Amino acid sequence: MTRNTMTFCWIESPIGRLLVAGDGTGLRLVGFPSGKGARTPEADWIEDAGRFADVRAQLDGYFKGSRRTFDLALAPDGTPFQRQVWNALRDIPYGETISYGELARRVGNPKAVRAVGAANGQNPLPIVVPCHRVVGADGRLVGFGGGLDVKRALLELEQRTTRGSLLG
């Protein structure tokens, strides 16, 4: 497979069927089954479930509560600012949330809350790059490509798993 040849597969999950896609440089996309983050394969993409065995295994581990971080080659397309925000998302601990304002502070631009929110909303690798861990300043769930029900489900999964590990 060449660097630019996009391959994809569908992965069944507790939140619905996820589209994953990537090329020779790494994983480029995790798409939701519905909501504004719903995606379908483009006409020139090639279906290849075997190429994503590691992605499938790590997502399965995440949904079972046994994986808290992902160890995958990632290759998201984005501006330098977007990539800076997406990198900061990966530093939010499993089971925790932060506000958009806090995320803006973490990327060194505390006044750029709206720009950080926009970059967060453009994250092409949700779940793997945990944009669901960002909430409104008052702690409310706001904005998520897979819909607020999916965001709530992901956060509840992480909180249940975290509480379970404290009890075990």
mmCIF file of C-alpha atoms in Angstrom:
data_model
loop_
_atom_site.group_PDB
_atom_site.id
_atom_site.type_symbol
_atom_site.label_atom_id
_atom_site.label_comp_id
_atom_site.label_asym_id
_atom_site.label_seq_id
_atom_site.Cartn_x
_atom_site.Cartn_y
_atom_site.Cartn_z
ATOM 1 C CA MET A 1 0.000 0.000 0.000
ATOM 2 C CA THR A 2 1.337 3.410 -0.878
ATOM 3 C CA ARG A 3 1.441 6.333 1.457
ATOM 4 C CA ASN A 4 -1.614 7.941 -0.184
ATOM 5 C CA THR A 5 -3.804 4.871 -0.745
ATOM 6 C CA MET A 6 -6.637 5.082 1.771
ATOM 7 C CA THR A 7 -7.990 1.839 3.128
ATOM 8 C CA PHE A 8 -10.902 1.406 5.489
ATOM 9 C CA CYS A 9 -13.027 -1.014 7.430
ATOM 10 C CA TRP A 10 -16.067 -1.025 9.649
ATOM 11 C CA ILE A 11 -15.743 -1.904 13.327
ATOM 12 C CA GLU A 12 -18.760 -2.844 15.414
ATOM 13 C CA SER A 13 -18.821 -1.184 18.834
ATOM 14 C CA PRO A 14 -21.240 -0.566 21.698
ATOM 15 C CA ILE A 15 -21.891 2.932 20.286
ATOM 16 C CA GLY A 16 -22.554 1.675 16.758
ATOM 17 C CA ARG A 17 -20.616 0.842 13.639
ATOM 18 C CA LEU A 18 -17.410 2.891 13.384
ATOM 19 C CA LEU A 19 -15.621 3.654 10.131
ATOM 20 C CA VAL A 20 -11.830 3.558 10.461
ATOM 21 C CA ALA A 21 -9.539 4.625 7.643
ATOM 22 C CA GLY A 22 -5.877 5.215 7.094
ATOM 23 C CA ASP A 23 -2.983 5.025 4.701
ATOM 24 C CA GLY A 24 0.651 3.994 4.830
ATOM 25 C CA THR A 25 1.446 6.707 7.376
ATOM 26 C CA GLY A 26 -1.178 5.743 9.928
ATOM 27 C CA LEU A 27 -4.745 5.977 11.102
ATOM 28 C CA ARG A 28 -6.443 9.053 9.657
ATOM 29 C CA LEU A 29 -10.102 8.721 10.557
ATOM 30 C CA VAL A 30 -12.565 7.279 13.035
ATOM 31 C CA GLY A 31 -16.092 8.061 11.878
ATOM 32 C CA PHE A 32 -19.309 7.722 13.848
ATOM 33 C CA PRO A 33 -22.443 5.943 12.631
ATOM 34 C CA SER A 34 -24.562 9.083 13.103
ATOM 35 C CA GLY A 35 -24.390 12.713 14.141
ATOM 36 C CA LYS A 36 -22.297 15.429 12.557
ATOM 37 C CA GLY A 37 -19.273 13.107 12.750
ATOM 38 C CA ALA A 38 -20.910 10.433 10.590
ATOM 39 C CA ARG A 39 -18.690 9.425 7.700
ATOM 40 C CA THR A 40 -18.805 7.092 4.754
ATOM 41 C CA PRO A 41 -15.881 5.786 2.708
ATOM 42 C CA GLU A 42 -14.884 7.862 -0.285
ATOM 43 C CA ALA A 43 -15.176 6.297 -3.733
ATOM 44 C CA ASP A 44 -11.421 5.674 -4.163
ATOM 45 C CA TRP A 45 -10.877 4.072 -0.728
ATOM 46 C CA ILE A 46 -10.181 0.339 -0.596
ATOM 47 C CA GLU A 47 -11.831 -1.888 1.993
ATOM 48 C CA ASP A 48 -9.236 -3.902 3.920
ATOM 49 C CA ALA A 49 -10.340 -5.183 7.321
ATOM 50 C CA GLY A 50 -7.041 -7.004 7.899
ATOM 51 C CA ARG A 51 -5.047 -3.791 7.881
ATOM 52 C CA PHE A 52 -6.925 -2.551 10.950
ATOM 53 C CA ALA A 53 -6.634 -5.589 13.239
ATOM 54 C CA ASP A 54 -4.627 -3.590 15.807
ATOM 55 C CA VAL A 55 -7.121 -0.705 15.711
ATOM 56 C CA ARG A 56 -9.985 -3.171 16.188
ATOM 57 C CA ALA A 57 -8.217 -4.898 19.095
ATOM 58 C CA GLN A 58 -7.406 -1.609 20.842
ATOM 59 C CA LEU A 59 -10.930 -0.224 20.376
ATOM 60 C CA ASP A 60 -12.369 -3.505 21.673
ATOM 61 C CA GLY A 61 -10.111 -3.201 24.724
ATOM 62 C CA TYR A 62 -11.233 0.382 25.263
ATOM 63 C CA PHE A 63 -14.918 -0.559 25.138
ATOM 64 C CA LYS A 64 -14.320 -3.504 27.490
ATOM 65 C CA GLY A 65 -12.608 -1.163 29.953
ATOM 66 C CA SER A 66 -9.204 -2.840 29.749
ATOM 67 C CA ARG A 67 -7.463 -0.161 27.610
ATOM 68 C CA ARG A 68 -7.052 3.436 28.720
ATOM 69 C CA THR A 69 -4.681 4.722 26.049
ATOM 70 C CA PHE A 70 -4.065 3.877 22.426
ATOM 71 C CA ASP A 71 -0.753 2.879 20.896
ATOM 72 C CA LEU A 72 -1.345 3.386 17.183
ATOM 73 C CA ALA A 73 0.419 5.235 14.370
ATOM 74 C CA LEU A 74 -1.752 8.316 13.873
ATOM 75 C CA ALA A 75 -1.726 10.564 10.814
ATOM 76 C CA PRO A 76 -4.540 13.102 11.147
ATOM 77 C CA ASP A 77 -4.758 15.859 8.555
ATOM 78 C CA GLY A 78 -4.927 19.282 10.135
ATOM 79 C CA THR A 79 -3.325 22.662 10.579
ATOM 80 C CA PRO A 80 -0.434 23.045 13.003
ATOM 81 C CA PHE A 81 -2.842 24.630 15.521
ATOM 82 C CA GLN A 82 -5.345 21.780 15.171
ATOM 83 C CA ARG A 83 -2.595 19.195 15.654
ATOM 84 C CA GLN A 84 -1.406 21.085 18.759
ATOM 85 C CA VAL A 85 -4.931 20.908 20.205
ATOM 86 C CA TRP A 86 -5.296 17.232 19.268
ATOM 87 C CA ASN A 87 -1.977 16.422 20.937
ATOM 88 C CA ALA A 88 -3.157 18.194 24.097
ATOM 89 C CA LEU A 89 -6.336 16.068 24.058
ATOM 90 C CA ARG A 90 -4.193 12.953 24.363
ATOM 91 C CA ASP A 91 -2.874 14.289 27.691
ATOM 92 C CA ILE A 92 -6.321 14.368 29.336
ATOM 93 C CA PRO A 93 -6.330 11.397 31.701
ATOM 94 C CA TYR A 94 -8.760 8.556 31.142
ATOM 95 C CA GLY A 95 -11.961 9.078 33.118
ATOM 96 C CA GLU A 96 -11.401 12.816 33.582
ATOM 97 C CA THR A 97 -12.764 15.890 31.837
ATOM 98 C CA ILE A 98 -11.525 19.424 31.316
ATOM 99 C CA SER A 99 -13.196 22.570 29.993
ATOM 100 C CA TYR A 100 -12.517 24.217 26.654
ATOM 101 C CA GLY A 101 -10.952 27.086 28.611
ATOM 102 C CA GLU A 102 -8.564 24.711 30.335
ATOM 103 C CA LEU A 103 -7.685 23.133 26.995
ATOM 104 C CA ALA A 104 -6.934 26.609 25.600
ATOM 105 C CA ARG A 105 -4.639 27.253 28.577
ATOM 106 C CA ARG A 106 -2.898 23.918 28.015
ATOM 107 C CA VAL A 107 -2.070 24.838 24.416
ATOM 108 C CA GLY A 108 -0.666 28.167 25.627
ATOM 109 C CA ASN A 109 -3.431 30.361 24.242
ATOM 110 C CA PRO A 110 -5.984 30.996 27.023
ATOM 111 C CA LYS A 111 -7.953 33.536 24.983
ATOM 112 C CA ALA A 112 -8.442 31.141 22.054
ATOM 113 C CA VAL A 113 -11.315 29.177 23.617
ATOM 114 C CA ARG A 114 -13.457 29.343 20.454
ATOM 115 C CA ALA A 115 -10.559 28.371 18.186
ATOM 116 C CA VAL A 116 -9.717 25.480 20.507
ATOM 117 C CA GLY A 117 -13.371 24.414 20.455
ATOM 118 C CA ALA A 118 -13.380 24.515 16.653
ATOM 119 C CA ALA A 119 -10.168 22.454 16.483
ATOM 120 C CA ASN A 120 -11.601 19.983 18.986
ATOM 121 C CA GLY A 121 -14.693 19.670 16.798
ATOM 122 C CA GLN A 122 -12.544 18.901 13.753
ATOM 123 C CA ASN A 123 -10.708 16.019 15.450
ATOM 124 C CA PRO A 124 -10.736 13.210 12.849
ATOM 125 C CA LEU A 125 -9.802 10.541 15.418
ATOM 126 C CA PRO A 126 -12.427 10.664 18.173
ATOM 127 C CA ILE A 127 -12.137 8.103 20.955
ATOM 128 C CA VAL A 128 -8.479 7.443 20.042
ATOM 129 C CA VAL A 129 -7.777 11.172 20.489
ATOM 130 C CA PRO A 130 -10.248 11.741 23.339
ATOM 131 C CA CYS A 131 -12.120 14.917 22.399
ATOM 132 C CA HIS A 132 -15.102 13.549 24.348
ATOM 133 C CA ARG A 133 -13.263 14.476 27.559
ATOM 134 C CA VAL A 134 -13.767 18.203 26.912
ATOM 135 C CA VAL A 135 -16.884 19.747 28.455
ATOM 136 C CA GLY A 136 -18.406 23.177 28.914
ATOM 137 C CA ALA A 137 -17.113 25.556 31.586
ATOM 138 C CA ASP A 138 -20.020 24.558 33.847
ATOM 139 C CA GLY A 139 -19.364 20.835 33.331
ATOM 140 C CA ARG A 140 -22.237 20.316 30.887
ATOM 141 C CA LEU A 141 -21.798 18.080 27.876
ATOM 142 C CA VAL A 142 -21.564 20.202 24.747
ATOM 143 C CA GLY A 143 -20.644 19.544 21.138
ATOM 144 C CA PHE A 144 -19.663 16.109 19.965
ATOM 145 C CA GLY A 145 -19.525 14.663 16.448
ATOM 146 C CA GLY A 146 -21.150 11.403 17.473
ATOM 147 C CA GLY A 147 -23.922 13.167 19.396
ATOM 148 C CA LEU A 148 -24.241 13.943 23.087
ATOM 149 C CA ASP A 149 -25.643 10.474 23.874
ATOM 150 C CA VAL A 150 -22.422 8.908 22.563
ATOM 151 C CA LYS A 151 -20.278 11.434 24.448
ATOM 152 C CA ARG A 152 -22.181 10.622 27.639
ATOM 153 C CA ALA A 153 -21.768 6.870 27.024
ATOM 154 C CA LEU A 154 -17.991 7.206 26.521
ATOM 155 C CA LEU A 155 -17.566 9.295 29.663
ATOM 156 C CA GLU A 156 -19.746 6.929 31.707
ATOM 157 C CA LEU A 157 -17.725 3.938 30.451
ATOM 158 C CA GLU A 158 -14.501 5.614 31.579
ATOM 159 C CA GLN A 159 -15.924 6.673 34.927
ATOM 160 C CA ARG A 160 -17.323 3.173 35.630
ATOM 161 C CA THR A 161 -13.988 1.599 34.716
ATOM 162 C CA THR A 162 -12.060 4.074 36.851
ATOM 163 C CA ARG A 163 -14.347 3.533 39.856
ATOM 164 C CA GLY A 164 -14.112 -0.225 39.347
ATOM 165 C CA SER A 165 -10.317 -0.141 39.422
ATOM 166 C CA LEU A 166 -10.383 1.854 42.672
ATOM 167 C CA LEU A 167 -12.603 -0.780 44.253
ATOM 168 C CA GLY A 168 -10.629 -3.755 42.931
#
